[in-house]
Every structure is written in structure tokens, then in C-alpha cells.
Amino acid sequence: MADCIFCKIADKDIPSKTVYEDDEIIAFHDLEPQAPVHVLIIPKKHIASLDDLADDDGELIAHLMLKIKEIAKDLNLEKGYRLVNNCGEDGLQTVKHLHFHLLGKRKMTWPPG
Ligand code: AMP
Ligand code: ZN
């Protein structure tokens, strides 16, 4: 999608520090890490948010979710991690292309801010 920064990352029009990629998804380091490990996992297909998932996106999302544990293992997050999705205005979503934050290598706090 034109003017979508994460579509541009998926298309390699904008560089990223990629940690995993296949035909459907790409995972890359966040520009402003909020933890020692902070990776974003996105579908390459433009989906604006979790709220915009269609019924036939199920296979794609299952694939993305199942890859997260492999990515976490590759990043040595054996002590655990947090997976975050910010959705919409109240969720403070700033980039309107579905993404999951994988945060690790520090003790998280609860409740989130
Ligand atoms: P959210 O607030 O959930 O929409 O998160 C968007 C995330 O994208 C933020 O953590 C940003 O730091 C990150 N971000 C924005 N632009 C880039 C980029 N070009 N490369 C990597 N991460 C980015
Ligand atoms: Zn996009």
C-alpha cells in the first residue's frame, strides 16, 4: 500500500534489520527499542490493524503466531517475553499496518502503561 512504512519495509524500499522472513511475514528490529530485544513481526500483506482482519486471514495469522515462538527461540528469549499488539486509537497504534511487538531480555511490568 502506498505511503505505508511497513509495506515499504516488506518491499525492501526502506531498510530494516531483519531477523526472519518468508513469503508471508517479516520480522525486524524496532527503530526505538523499548527493551534489549524489541522486534516487530508483520504480515507482508497490508492489513491495517487486528480489527481489519478478514475471515480468510486465519491461515496467515496462524502462520505468523506459530513463527513467533521460533523467532523468540532464535533470539534466546528462553526466560520469556511479551507479545504486544496496539490496536486503534485507544491502543495507541501509530503505524497502521498490523504488527506484533516481541519484547524481551528484561523483566516486564504489569499493568502496562
Ligand atoms: P505502534 O505504536 O504499536 O504502532 O508501533 C509502531 C512501532 O514501529 C514503534 O515501536 C516504532 O518505533 C516502530 N517503527 C516505526 N518506523 C520504523 C522503522 N522504519 N523501522 C523499525 N521500526 C519502526
Ligand atoms: Zn502496509
PDB file of C-alpha atoms and ligand atoms in Angstrom:
ATOM      1  CA  MET A   1       0.000   0.000   0.000  1.00  0.00           C
ATOM      2  CA  ALA A   2       1.382   3.411  -0.958  1.00  0.00           C
ATOM      3  CA  ASP A   3       2.594   5.518   1.957  1.00  0.00           C
ATOM      4  CA  CYS A   4       2.641   2.612   4.397  1.00  0.00           C
ATOM      5  CA  ILE A   5       6.037   2.448   6.065  1.00  0.00           C
ATOM      6  CA  PHE A   6       5.745  -1.266   6.903  1.00  0.00           C
ATOM      7  CA  CYS A   7       4.689  -2.152   3.339  1.00  0.00           C
ATOM      8  CA  LYS A   8       7.853  -0.326   2.255  1.00  0.00           C
ATOM      9  CA  ILE A   9       9.901  -2.397   4.707  1.00  0.00           C
ATOM     10  CA  ALA A  10       8.248  -5.588   3.382  1.00  0.00           C
ATOM     11  CA  ASP A  11       9.074  -4.466  -0.188  1.00  0.00           C
ATOM     12  CA  LYS A  12      12.673  -3.525   0.804  1.00  0.00           C
ATOM     13  CA  ASP A  13      12.078   0.091  -0.217  1.00  0.00           C
ATOM     14  CA  ILE A  14      13.081   1.011   3.349  1.00  0.00           C
ATOM     15  CA  PRO A  15      15.913  -0.932   5.011  1.00  0.00           C
ATOM     16  CA  SER A  16      15.348  -2.849   8.217  1.00  0.00           C
ATOM     17  CA  LYS A  17      17.357  -5.097  10.478  1.00  0.00           C
ATOM     18  CA  THR A  18      15.550  -8.283   9.526  1.00  0.00           C
ATOM     19  CA  VAL A  19      15.615 -11.247  11.894  1.00  0.00           C
ATOM     20  CA  TYR A  20      13.240 -13.537   9.989  1.00  0.00           C
ATOM     21  CA  GLU A  21      11.497 -13.503   6.620  1.00  0.00           C
ATOM     22  CA  ASP A  22       9.463 -15.799   4.424  1.00  0.00           C
ATOM     23  CA  ASP A  23       6.861 -15.310   1.684  1.00  0.00           C
ATOM     24  CA  GLU A  24       4.146 -14.258   4.136  1.00  0.00           C
ATOM     25  CA  ILE A  25       5.780 -12.407   7.023  1.00  0.00           C
ATOM     26  CA  ILE A  26       8.826 -10.415   8.020  1.00  0.00           C
ATOM     27  CA  ALA A  27      10.310  -9.687  11.461  1.00  0.00           C
ATOM     28  CA  PHE A  28      12.714  -6.821  12.090  1.00  0.00           C
ATOM     29  CA  HIS A  29      14.193  -4.814  14.945  1.00  0.00           C
ATOM     30  CA  ASP A  30      12.180  -1.806  16.137  1.00  0.00           C
ATOM     31  CA  LEU A  31      13.852   1.563  15.475  1.00  0.00           C
ATOM     32  CA  GLU A  32      13.158   2.721  19.028  1.00  0.00           C
ATOM     33  CA  PRO A  33      13.588  -0.381  21.171  1.00  0.00           C
ATOM     34  CA  GLN A  34      11.678  -0.464  24.463  1.00  0.00           C
ATOM     35  CA  ALA A  35      13.600  -3.495  25.714  1.00  0.00           C
ATOM     36  CA  PRO A  36      17.001  -5.060  24.962  1.00  0.00           C
ATOM     37  CA  VAL A  37      15.164  -7.190  22.386  1.00  0.00           C
ATOM     38  CA  HIS A  38      12.328  -5.430  20.555  1.00  0.00           C
ATOM     39  CA  VAL A  39      11.295  -6.985  17.275  1.00  0.00           C
ATOM     40  CA  LEU A  40       8.222  -6.300  15.153  1.00  0.00           C
ATOM     41  CA  ILE A  41       6.519  -9.149  13.311  1.00  0.00           C
ATOM     42  CA  ILE A  42       4.255  -8.185  10.421  1.00  0.00           C
ATOM     43  CA  PRO A  43       2.360  -9.849   7.596  1.00  0.00           C
ATOM     44  CA  LYS A  44       3.753  -8.693   4.238  1.00  0.00           C
ATOM     45  CA  LYS A  45       0.189  -8.201   3.060  1.00  0.00           C
ATOM     46  CA  HIS A  46      -1.216  -4.825   4.113  1.00  0.00           C
ATOM     47  CA  ILE A  47      -3.749  -5.279   6.897  1.00  0.00           C
ATOM     48  CA  ALA A  48      -4.371  -2.034   8.761  1.00  0.00           C
ATOM     49  CA  SER A  49      -4.915  -3.478  12.233  1.00  0.00           C
ATOM     50  CA  LEU A  50      -6.101  -6.506  14.163  1.00  0.00           C
ATOM     51  CA  ASP A  51      -9.579  -5.069  13.762  1.00  0.00           C
ATOM     52  CA  ASP A  52      -9.228  -5.259   9.981  1.00  0.00           C
ATOM     53  CA  LEU A  53      -8.524  -8.979   9.805  1.00  0.00           C
ATOM     54  CA  ALA A  54     -10.784 -10.811   7.375  1.00  0.00           C
ATOM     55  CA  ASP A  55     -12.108 -14.313   7.947  1.00  0.00           C
ATOM     56  CA  ASP A  56      -9.775 -15.674   5.278  1.00  0.00           C
ATOM     57  CA  ASP A  57      -6.693 -14.226   7.029  1.00  0.00           C
ATOM     58  CA  GLY A  58      -6.841 -17.056   9.552  1.00  0.00           C
ATOM     59  CA  GLU A  59      -4.148 -19.169   7.936  1.00  0.00           C
ATOM     60  CA  LEU A  60      -1.802 -16.186   7.623  1.00  0.00           C
ATOM     61  CA  ILE A  61      -2.246 -15.184  11.257  1.00  0.00           C
ATOM     62  CA  ALA A  62      -1.824 -18.741  12.471  1.00  0.00           C
ATOM     63  CA  HIS A  63       1.404 -18.929  10.487  1.00  0.00           C
ATOM     64  CA  LEU A  64       2.618 -15.621  11.958  1.00  0.00           C
ATOM     65  CA  MET A  65       1.779 -16.686  15.517  1.00  0.00           C
ATOM     66  CA  LEU A  66       3.467 -20.043  15.152  1.00  0.00           C
ATOM     67  CA  LYS A  67       6.646 -18.362  13.849  1.00  0.00           C
ATOM     68  CA  ILE A  68       6.849 -16.105  16.910  1.00  0.00           C
ATOM     69  CA  LYS A  69       7.996 -18.880  19.196  1.00  0.00           C
ATOM     70  CA  GLU A  70      10.700 -19.832  16.686  1.00  0.00           C
ATOM     71  CA  ILE A  71      11.839 -16.206  16.433  1.00  0.00           C
ATOM     72  CA  ALA A  72      11.858 -15.954  20.247  1.00  0.00           C
ATOM     73  CA  LYS A  73      13.998 -19.081  20.416  1.00  0.00           C
ATOM     74  CA  ASP A  74      16.417 -17.699  17.810  1.00  0.00           C
ATOM     75  CA  LEU A  75      16.690 -14.504  19.876  1.00  0.00           C
ATOM     76  CA  ASN A  76      17.468 -16.551  23.008  1.00  0.00           C
ATOM     77  CA  LEU A  77      14.368 -15.422  24.886  1.00  0.00           C
ATOM     78  CA  GLU A  78      14.331 -18.611  26.932  1.00  0.00           C
ATOM     79  CA  LYS A  79      13.320 -16.712  30.097  1.00  0.00           C
ATOM     80  CA  GLY A  80      10.162 -15.439  28.428  1.00  0.00           C
ATOM     81  CA  TYR A  81       8.945 -12.434  26.546  1.00  0.00           C
ATOM     82  CA  ARG A  82       5.964 -10.170  25.983  1.00  0.00           C
ATOM     83  CA  LEU A  83       3.930 -10.001  22.788  1.00  0.00           C
ATOM     84  CA  VAL A  84       2.013  -6.750  22.274  1.00  0.00           C
ATOM     85  CA  ASN A  85      -0.451  -5.563  19.681  1.00  0.00           C
ATOM     86  CA  ASN A  86      -1.560  -1.947  19.815  1.00  0.00           C
ATOM     87  CA  CYS A  87      -4.906  -1.611  18.044  1.00  0.00           C
ATOM     88  CA  GLY A  88      -6.587   1.643  17.094  1.00  0.00           C
ATOM     89  CA  GLU A  89      -6.700   4.979  18.847  1.00  0.00           C
ATOM     90  CA  ASP A  90      -7.066   3.805  22.450  1.00  0.00           C
ATOM     91  CA  GLY A  91      -4.476   1.096  21.851  1.00  0.00           C
ATOM     92  CA  LEU A  92      -2.036   3.828  20.735  1.00  0.00           C
ATOM     93  CA  GLN A  93      -1.388   2.230  17.369  1.00  0.00           C
ATOM     94  CA  THR A  94       0.836   4.623  15.426  1.00  0.00           C
ATOM     95  CA  VAL A  95       1.670   2.563  12.318  1.00  0.00           C
ATOM     96  CA  LYS A  96      -1.491   1.444  10.534  1.00  0.00           C
ATOM     97  CA  HIS A  97      -0.131  -1.883   9.321  1.00  0.00           C
ATOM     98  CA  LEU A  98      -0.756  -4.849  11.605  1.00  0.00           C
ATOM     99  CA  HIS A  99       2.280  -5.660  13.724  1.00  0.00           C
ATOM    100  CA  PHE A 100       3.144  -7.515  16.892  1.00  0.00           C
ATOM    101  CA  HIS A 101       5.845  -6.275  19.256  1.00  0.00           C
ATOM    102  CA  LEU A 102       8.072  -9.020  20.657  1.00  0.00           C
ATOM    103  CA  LEU A 103       9.842  -7.664  23.737  1.00  0.00           C
ATOM    104  CA  GLY A 104      12.377  -9.476  25.842  1.00  0.00           C
ATOM    105  CA  LYS A 105      15.626  -9.665  27.810  1.00  0.00           C
ATOM    106  CA  ARG A 106      14.237  -7.616  30.666  1.00  0.00           C
ATOM    107  CA  LYS A 107      11.628  -8.165  33.357  1.00  0.00           C
ATOM    108  CA  MET A 108       8.346  -6.621  32.211  1.00  0.00           C
ATOM    109  CA  THR A 109       5.935  -4.778  34.455  1.00  0.00           C
ATOM    110  CA  TRP A 110       2.181  -5.092  34.830  1.00  0.00           C
ATOM    111  CA  PRO A 111      -0.203  -3.367  34.252  1.00  0.00           C
ATOM    112  CA  PRO A 112       1.150  -1.867  31.011  1.00  0.00           C
ATOM    113  CA  GLY A 113       1.030   1.919  30.737  1.00  0.00           C
TER     114      GLY A 113
HETATM  115  P1  AMP B   1       2.751   1.055  17.343  1.00  0.00           P
HETATM  116  O1  AMP B   1       2.817   2.250  18.249  1.00  0.00           O
HETATM  117  O2  AMP B   1       2.249  -0.176  18.009  1.00  0.00           O
HETATM  118  O3  AMP B   1       2.013   1.386  16.063  1.00  0.00           O
HETATM  119  O4  AMP B   1       4.246   0.713  16.985  1.00  0.00           O
HETATM  120  C1  AMP B   1       4.927   1.188  15.872  1.00  0.00           C
HETATM  121  C2  AMP B   1       6.378   0.843  16.083  1.00  0.00           C
HETATM  122  O5  AMP B   1       7.040   0.970  14.848  1.00  0.00           O
HETATM  123  C3  AMP B   1       7.108   1.759  17.071  1.00  0.00           C
HETATM  124  O6  AMP B   1       7.638   0.967  18.122  1.00  0.00           O
HETATM  125  C4  AMP B   1       8.205   2.396  16.210  1.00  0.00           C
HETATM  126  O7  AMP B   1       9.394   2.585  16.920  1.00  0.00           O
HETATM  127  C5  AMP B   1       8.358   1.379  15.102  1.00  0.00           C
HETATM  128  N1  AMP B   1       8.869   1.899  13.830  1.00  0.00           N
HETATM  129  C6  AMP B   1       8.423   2.960  13.126  1.00  0.00           C
HETATM  130  N2  AMP B   1       9.124   3.087  11.986  1.00  0.00           N
HETATM  131  C7  AMP B   1      10.025   2.075  11.963  1.00  0.00           C
HETATM  132  C8  AMP B   1      11.028   1.646  11.039  1.00  0.00           C
HETATM  133  N3  AMP B   1      11.265   2.302   9.894  1.00  0.00           N
HETATM  134  N4  AMP B   1      11.761   0.570  11.355  1.00  0.00           N
HETATM  135  C9  AMP B   1      11.553  -0.109  12.508  1.00  0.00           C
HETATM  136  N5  AMP B   1      10.614   0.233  13.413  1.00  0.00           N
HETATM  137  C10 AMP B   1       9.864   1.307  13.148  1.00  0.00           C
HETATM  138 ZN    ZN B   2       1.150  -1.633   4.915  1.00  0.00          ZN
END
